[in-house]
Structures are given as C-alpha cells and as structure tokens.
JSON list of C-alpha atoms in Angstrom, two decimals:
[
{"chain": "A", "resi": 1, "resn": "HIS", "atom": "CA", "xyz": [-1.29, 17.55, 0.15]},
{"chain": "A", "resi": 2, "resn": "VAL", "atom": "CA", "xyz": [-2.83, 14.75, 2.14]},
{"chain": "A", "resi": 3, "resn": "GLN", "atom": "CA", "xyz": [-6.28, 14.97, 3.69]},
{"chain": "A", "resi": 4, "resn": "LEU", "atom": "CA", "xyz": [-7.11, 12.77, 6.68]},
{"chain": "A", "resi": 5, "resn": "VAL", "atom": "CA", "xyz": [-10.62, 12.05, 7.90]},
{"chain": "A", "resi": 6, "resn": "GLU", "atom": "CA", "xyz": [-11.23, 10.08, 11.07]},
{"chain": "A", "resi": 7, "resn": "SER", "atom": "CA", "xyz": [-14.41, 8.16, 11.82]},
{"chain": "A", "resi": 8, "resn": "GLY", "atom": "CA", "xyz": [-15.75, 5.51, 14.16]},
{"chain": "A", "resi": 9, "resn": "GLY", "atom": "CA", "xyz": [-15.55, 7.25, 17.49]},
{"chain": "A", "resi": 10, "resn": "GLY", "atom": "CA", "xyz": [-18.33, 7.01, 20.04]},
{"chain": "A", "resi": 11, "resn": "SER", "atom": "CA", "xyz": [-19.26, 5.97, 23.55]},
{"chain": "A", "resi": 12, "resn": "VAL", "atom": "CA", "xyz": [-18.50, 2.56, 24.98]},
{"chain": "A", "resi": 13, "resn": "GLN", "atom": "CA", "xyz": [-18.61, 0.95, 28.39]},
{"chain": "A", "resi": 14, "resn": "PRO", "atom": "CA", "xyz": [-15.41, -0.01, 30.23]},
{"chain": "A", "resi": 15, "resn": "GLY", "atom": "CA", "xyz": [-14.11, -3.31, 28.95]},
{"chain": "A", "resi": 16, "resn": "GLY", "atom": "CA", "xyz": [-15.66, -2.76, 25.56]},
{"chain": "A", "resi": 17, "resn": "SER", "atom": "CA", "xyz": [-14.10, -2.42, 22.11]},
{"chain": "A", "resi": 18, "resn": "LEU", "atom": "CA", "xyz": [-14.15, 0.18, 19.39]},
{"chain": "A", "resi": 19, "resn": "ARG", "atom": "CA", "xyz": [-12.52, 0.72, 16.00]},
{"chain": "A", "resi": 20, "resn": "VAL", "atom": "CA", "xyz": [-11.60, 4.12, 14.66]},
{"chain": "A", "resi": 21, "resn": "SER", "atom": "CA", "xyz": [-10.61, 4.67, 11.05]},
{"chain": "A", "resi": 22, "resn": "CYS", "atom": "CA", "xyz": [-8.54, 7.23, 9.19]},
{"chain": "A", "resi": 23, "resn": "ALA", "atom": "CA", "xyz": [-9.14, 7.63, 5.47]},
{"chain": "A", "resi": 24, "resn": "ALA", "atom": "CA", "xyz": [-6.45, 9.42, 3.51]},
{"chain": "A", "resi": 25, "resn": "SER", "atom": "CA", "xyz": [-6.91, 11.24, 0.21]},
{"chain": "A", "resi": 26, "resn": "GLY", "atom": "CA", "xyz": [-4.78, 13.46, -1.95]},
{"chain": "A", "resi": 27, "resn": "TYR", "atom": "CA", "xyz": [-1.10, 12.62, -2.44]},
{"chain": "A", "resi": 28, "resn": "THR", "atom": "CA", "xyz": [-1.44, 9.38, -0.55]},
{"chain": "A", "resi": 29, "resn": "TYR", "atom": "CA", "xyz": [1.40, 7.58, -2.31]},
{"chain": "A", "resi": 30, "resn": "ASN", "atom": "CA", "xyz": [4.00, 9.22, -0.09]},
{"chain": "A", "resi": 31, "resn": "ARG", "atom": "CA", "xyz": [2.43, 8.53, 3.27]},
{"chain": "A", "resi": 32, "resn": "ASN", "atom": "CA", "xyz": [5.46, 6.98, 4.90]},
{"chain": "A", "resi": 33, "resn": "CYS", "atom": "CA", "xyz": [4.31, 6.90, 8.51]},
{"chain": "A", "resi": 34, "resn": "MET", "atom": "CA", "xyz": [0.84, 6.98, 9.96]},
{"chain": "A", "resi": 35, "resn": "ALA", "atom": "CA", "xyz": [0.01, 7.42, 13.62]},
{"chain": "A", "resi": 36, "resn": "TRP", "atom": "CA", "xyz": [-2.77, 7.84, 16.10]},
{"chain": "A", "resi": 37, "resn": "PHE", "atom": "CA", "xyz": [-2.57, 10.45, 18.82]},
{"chain": "A", "resi": 38, "resn": "ARG", "atom": "CA", "xyz": [-5.07, 11.31, 21.51]},
{"chain": "A", "resi": 39, "resn": "GLN", "atom": "CA", "xyz": [-5.80, 14.27, 23.72]},
{"chain": "A", "resi": 40, "resn": "ALA", "atom": "CA", "xyz": [-7.84, 14.10, 26.89]},
{"chain": "A", "resi": 41, "resn": "PRO", "atom": "CA", "xyz": [-9.34, 17.23, 28.46]},
{"chain": "A", "resi": 42, "resn": "GLY", "atom": "CA", "xyz": [-6.69, 19.21, 30.28]},
{"chain": "A", "resi": 43, "resn": "LYS", "atom": "CA", "xyz": [-3.87, 17.02, 29.02]},
{"chain": "A", "resi": 44, "resn": "GLU", "atom": "CA", "xyz": [-1.32, 17.24, 26.26]},
{"chain": "A", "resi": 45, "resn": "ARG", "atom": "CA", "xyz": [-1.72, 15.30, 23.04]},
{"chain": "A", "resi": 46, "resn": "GLU", "atom": "CA", "xyz": [0.11, 11.99, 23.20]},
{"chain": "A", "resi": 47, "resn": "GLY", "atom": "CA", "xyz": [1.15, 9.40, 20.67]},
{"chain": "A", "resi": 48, "resn": "VAL", "atom": "CA", "xyz": [-0.77, 6.13, 20.92]},
{"chain": "A", "resi": 49, "resn": "ALA", "atom": "CA", "xyz": [0.42, 4.00, 18.00]},
{"chain": "A", "resi": 50, "resn": "ARG", "atom": "CA", "xyz": [2.34, 4.28, 14.75]},
{"chain": "A", "resi": 51, "resn": "ILE", "atom": "CA", "xyz": [2.71, 2.19, 11.63]},
{"chain": "A", "resi": 52, "resn": "ALA", "atom": "CA", "xyz": [5.36, 2.48, 8.94]},
{"chain": "A", "resi": 53, "resn": "THR", "atom": "CA", "xyz": [3.32, 2.14, 5.77]},
{"chain": "A", "resi": 54, "resn": "GLY", "atom": "CA", "xyz": [6.07, 0.42, 3.81]},
{"chain": "A", "resi": 55, "resn": "SER", "atom": "CA", "xyz": [7.27, -2.23, 6.25]},
{"chain": "A", "resi": 56, "resn": "GLY", "atom": "CA", "xyz": [4.15, -2.44, 8.40]},
{"chain": "A", "resi": 57, "resn": "ASN", "atom": "CA", "xyz": [6.27, -2.08, 11.55]},
{"chain": "A", "resi": 58, "resn": "THR", "atom": "CA", "xyz": [4.25, -0.84, 14.50]},
{"chain": "A", "resi": 59, "resn": "TYR", "atom": "CA", "xyz": [4.93, 0.96, 17.75]},
{"chain": "A", "resi": 60, "resn": "TYR", "atom": "CA", "xyz": [2.67, 1.45, 20.75]},
{"chain": "A", "resi": 61, "resn": "ALA", "atom": "CA", "xyz": [2.57, 3.54, 23.86]},
{"chain": "A", "resi": 62, "resn": "ASP", "atom": "CA", "xyz": [3.01, 1.44, 26.98]},
{"chain": "A", "resi": 63, "resn": "SER", "atom": "CA", "xyz": [-0.44, 2.47, 28.20]},
{"chain": "A", "resi": 64, "resn": "VAL", "atom": "CA", "xyz": [-2.17, 0.78, 25.26]},
{"chain": "A", "resi": 65, "resn": "LYS", "atom": "CA", "xyz": [0.21, -2.07, 24.44]},
{"chain": "A", "resi": 66, "resn": "GLY", "atom": "CA", "xyz": [-1.68, -5.35, 24.29]},
{"chain": "A", "resi": 67, "resn": "ARG", "atom": "CA", "xyz": [-5.05, -3.59, 24.07]},
{"chain": "A", "resi": 68, "resn": "PHE", "atom": "CA", "xyz": [-4.80, -1.48, 20.89]},
{"chain": "A", "resi": 69, "resn": "THR", "atom": "CA", "xyz": [-3.80, -2.56, 17.40]},
{"chain": "A", "resi": 70, "resn": "ILE", "atom": "CA", "xyz": [-2.92, -0.27, 14.51]},
{"chain": "A", "resi": 71, "resn": "SER", "atom": "CA", "xyz": [-3.32, -1.65, 11.01]},
{"chain": "A", "resi": 72, "resn": "GLN", "atom": "CA", "xyz": [-3.63, -0.46, 7.45]},
{"chain": "A", "resi": 73, "resn": "ASP", "atom": "CA", "xyz": [-5.44, -1.24, 4.23]},
{"chain": "A", "resi": 74, "resn": "ASN", "atom": "CA", "xyz": [-3.29, 0.32, 1.53]},
{"chain": "A", "resi": 75, "resn": "ALA", "atom": "CA", "xyz": [-5.84, -0.43, -1.18]},
{"chain": "A", "resi": 76, "resn": "LYS", "atom": "CA", "xyz": [-8.30, 1.78, 0.69]},
{"chain": "A", "resi": 77, "resn": "ASN", "atom": "CA", "xyz": [-5.68, 4.29, 1.93]},
{"chain": "A", "resi": 78, "resn": "THR", "atom": "CA", "xyz": [-7.06, 3.70, 5.38]},
{"chain": "A", "resi": 79, "resn": "VAL", "atom": "CA", "xyz": [-5.46, 3.17, 8.76]},
{"chain": "A", "resi": 80, "resn": "TYR", "atom": "CA", "xyz": [-7.34, 1.64, 11.65]},
{"chain": "A", "resi": 81, "resn": "LEU", "atom": "CA", "xyz": [-6.99, 1.62, 15.40]},
{"chain": "A", "resi": 82, "resn": "ASP", "atom": "CA", "xyz": [-8.70, -1.32, 17.05]},
{"chain": "A", "resi": 83, "resn": "MET", "atom": "CA", "xyz": [-9.18, -0.68, 20.74]},
{"chain": "A", "resi": 84, "resn": "SER", "atom": "CA", "xyz": [-10.17, -3.36, 23.22]},
{"chain": "A", "resi": 85, "resn": "ARG", "atom": "CA", "xyz": [-10.47, -3.64, 27.00]},
{"chain": "A", "resi": 86, "resn": "LEU", "atom": "CA", "xyz": [-11.15, 0.06, 27.05]},
{"chain": "A", "resi": 87, "resn": "ILE", "atom": "CA", "xyz": [-10.86, 1.95, 30.32]},
{"chain": "A", "resi": 88, "resn": "PRO", "atom": "CA", "xyz": [-12.12, 5.41, 31.28]},
{"chain": "A", "resi": 89, "resn": "GLU", "atom": "CA", "xyz": [-8.56, 6.74, 30.95]},
{"chain": "A", "resi": 90, "resn": "ASP", "atom": "CA", "xyz": [-8.80, 6.05, 27.21]},
{"chain": "A", "resi": 91, "resn": "THR", "atom": "CA", "xyz": [-11.41, 8.79, 26.89]},
{"chain": "A", "resi": 92, "resn": "ALA", "atom": "CA", "xyz": [-10.02, 11.40, 24.53]},
{"chain": "A", "resi": 93, "resn": "MET", "atom": "CA", "xyz": [-10.19, 12.97, 21.11]},
{"chain": "A", "resi": 94, "resn": "TYR", "atom": "CA", "xyz": [-8.31, 10.65, 18.79]},
{"chain": "A", "resi": 95, "resn": "TYR", "atom": "CA", "xyz": [-6.34, 12.17, 15.92]},
{"chain": "A", "resi": 96, "resn": "CYS", "atom": "CA", "xyz": [-4.83, 10.60, 12.86]},
{"chain": "A", "resi": 97, "resn": "ALA", "atom": "CA", "xyz": [-1.47, 11.90, 11.66]},
{"chain": "A", "resi": 98, "resn": "ALA", "atom": "CA", "xyz": [0.63, 11.31, 8.57]},
{"chain": "A", "resi": 99, "resn": "SER", "atom": "CA", "xyz": [4.22, 12.00, 7.61]},
{"chain": "A", "resi": 100, "resn": "THR", "atom": "CA", "xyz": [5.31, 12.29, 3.99]},
{"chain": "A", "resi": 101, "resn": "ASN", "atom": "CA", "xyz": [8.96, 12.44, 5.06]},
{"chain": "A", "resi": 102, "resn": "SER", "atom": "CA", "xyz": [10.81, 9.35, 3.87]},
{"chain": "A", "resi": 103, "resn": "LEU", "atom": "CA", "xyz": [12.95, 9.55, 7.02]},
{"chain": "A", "resi": 104, "resn": "CYS", "atom": "CA", "xyz": [10.01, 9.51, 9.41]},
{"chain": "A", "resi": 105, "resn": "ILE", "atom": "CA", "xyz": [10.81, 5.97, 10.52]},
{"chain": "A", "resi": 106, "resn": "ASP", "atom": "CA", "xyz": [14.01, 7.33, 12.06]},
{"chain": "A", "resi": 107, "resn": "GLN", "atom": "CA", "xyz": [12.27, 10.18, 13.85]},
{"chain": "A", "resi": 108, "resn": "PRO", "atom": "CA", "xyz": [10.66, 10.08, 17.30]},
{"chain": "A", "resi": 109, "resn": "TRP", "atom": "CA", "xyz": [7.32, 8.52, 16.55]},
{"chain": "A", "resi": 110, "resn": "ARG", "atom": "CA", "xyz": [5.57, 10.15, 19.50]},
{"chain": "A", "resi": 111, "resn": "ALA", "atom": "CA", "xyz": [6.70, 13.66, 18.59]},
{"chain": "A", "resi": 112, "resn": "GLU", "atom": "CA", "xyz": [4.02, 15.74, 16.93]},
{"chain": "A", "resi": 113, "resn": "GLN", "atom": "CA", "xyz": [6.57, 17.50, 14.74]},
{"chain": "A", "resi": 114, "resn": "THR", "atom": "CA", "xyz": [7.34, 14.20, 13.02]},
{"chain": "A", "resi": 115, "resn": "TYR", "atom": "CA", "xyz": [3.98, 14.45, 11.21]},
{"chain": "A", "resi": 116, "resn": "ASN", "atom": "CA", "xyz": [2.98, 17.08, 8.69]},
{"chain": "A", "resi": 117, "resn": "TYR", "atom": "CA", "xyz": [-0.69, 16.22, 8.19]},
{"chain": "A", "resi": 118, "resn": "TRP", "atom": "CA", "xyz": [-3.43, 15.87, 10.78]},
{"chain": "A", "resi": 119, "resn": "GLY", "atom": "CA", "xyz": [-7.07, 14.97, 10.82]},
{"chain": "A", "resi": 120, "resn": "GLN", "atom": "CA", "xyz": [-9.80, 16.78, 12.73]},
{"chain": "A", "resi": 121, "resn": "GLY", "atom": "CA", "xyz": [-10.22, 14.05, 15.32]},
{"chain": "A", "resi": 122, "resn": "THR", "atom": "CA", "xyz": [-12.92, 11.69, 16.51]},
{"chain": "A", "resi": 123, "resn": "GLN", "atom": "CA", "xyz": [-14.17, 11.51, 20.09]},
{"chain": "A", "resi": 124, "resn": "VAL", "atom": "CA", "xyz": [-13.92, 8.30, 22.09]},
{"chain": "A", "resi": 125, "resn": "THR", "atom": "CA", "xyz": [-15.68, 8.19, 25.45]},
{"chain": "A", "resi": 126, "resn": "VAL", "atom": "CA", "xyz": [-15.40, 5.27, 27.87]},
{"chain": "A", "resi": 127, "resn": "SER", "atom": "CA", "xyz": [-17.88, 5.41, 30.74]}
]
C-alpha cells in the first residue's frame, strides 16, 4: 500500500503563490504516476496536473497551464504543486493521487480511476 499525505494548503490573496506537497510512504517504489486533483464546492473533482515518476513528463489542465508546476523529489518521495498567479477560481480542496499501475502513463491522466491511492486533501483558498 501507499499512503499519501498532503500539506501546505492555506489562504492567499489573488495573484499570490502557494506550494502544496504530497509525501508518500509505504510501497513507494512502484509509484508510476502522481497527480494533483482539486474539488471546489458544488463541483466535480478535476485533474490539475500529473507527473510520470520515471520520465518526469508532466501534463496540465488548460486552466492552470503556465501558472502551476508539478515536480518531484524522489529522494524524499514527495511531489509538489507550485501555484502562482492564483485566482479565486483556484479555491478548492487539493488532493494528491498515485497510480502503481505500470501502464498508467497510457491511461487518461485526468480520470480518477487511473489512480489507486488518494490523500485526504489540503484546502487552498484564494480571496
């Protein structure tokens, strides 16, 4: 099993920046894909960014492209999401997700069923 713990959420003014982190523990060696999702009140959870842990290839939702950056520190088993030029529409609970499936890079990265482990989430509020 893989355990994921998010941290770093908080409140920030529009135009500001924030970093959220996702620390993985357990069977971390087979984390093949890591992603960040978010869910705003009254809305469905949506994929924000994904990184393939082996190649480092990244994908972003159009709404955050150019503003958010996903990165990883494999020595620390941690994935980060650096968010800049934040807008109120970025307000949401941010969730970290992991897939231990070696074929995850070929699966729809924004589909929740691609990932088999989830964190509890960290709140980001932009106002």
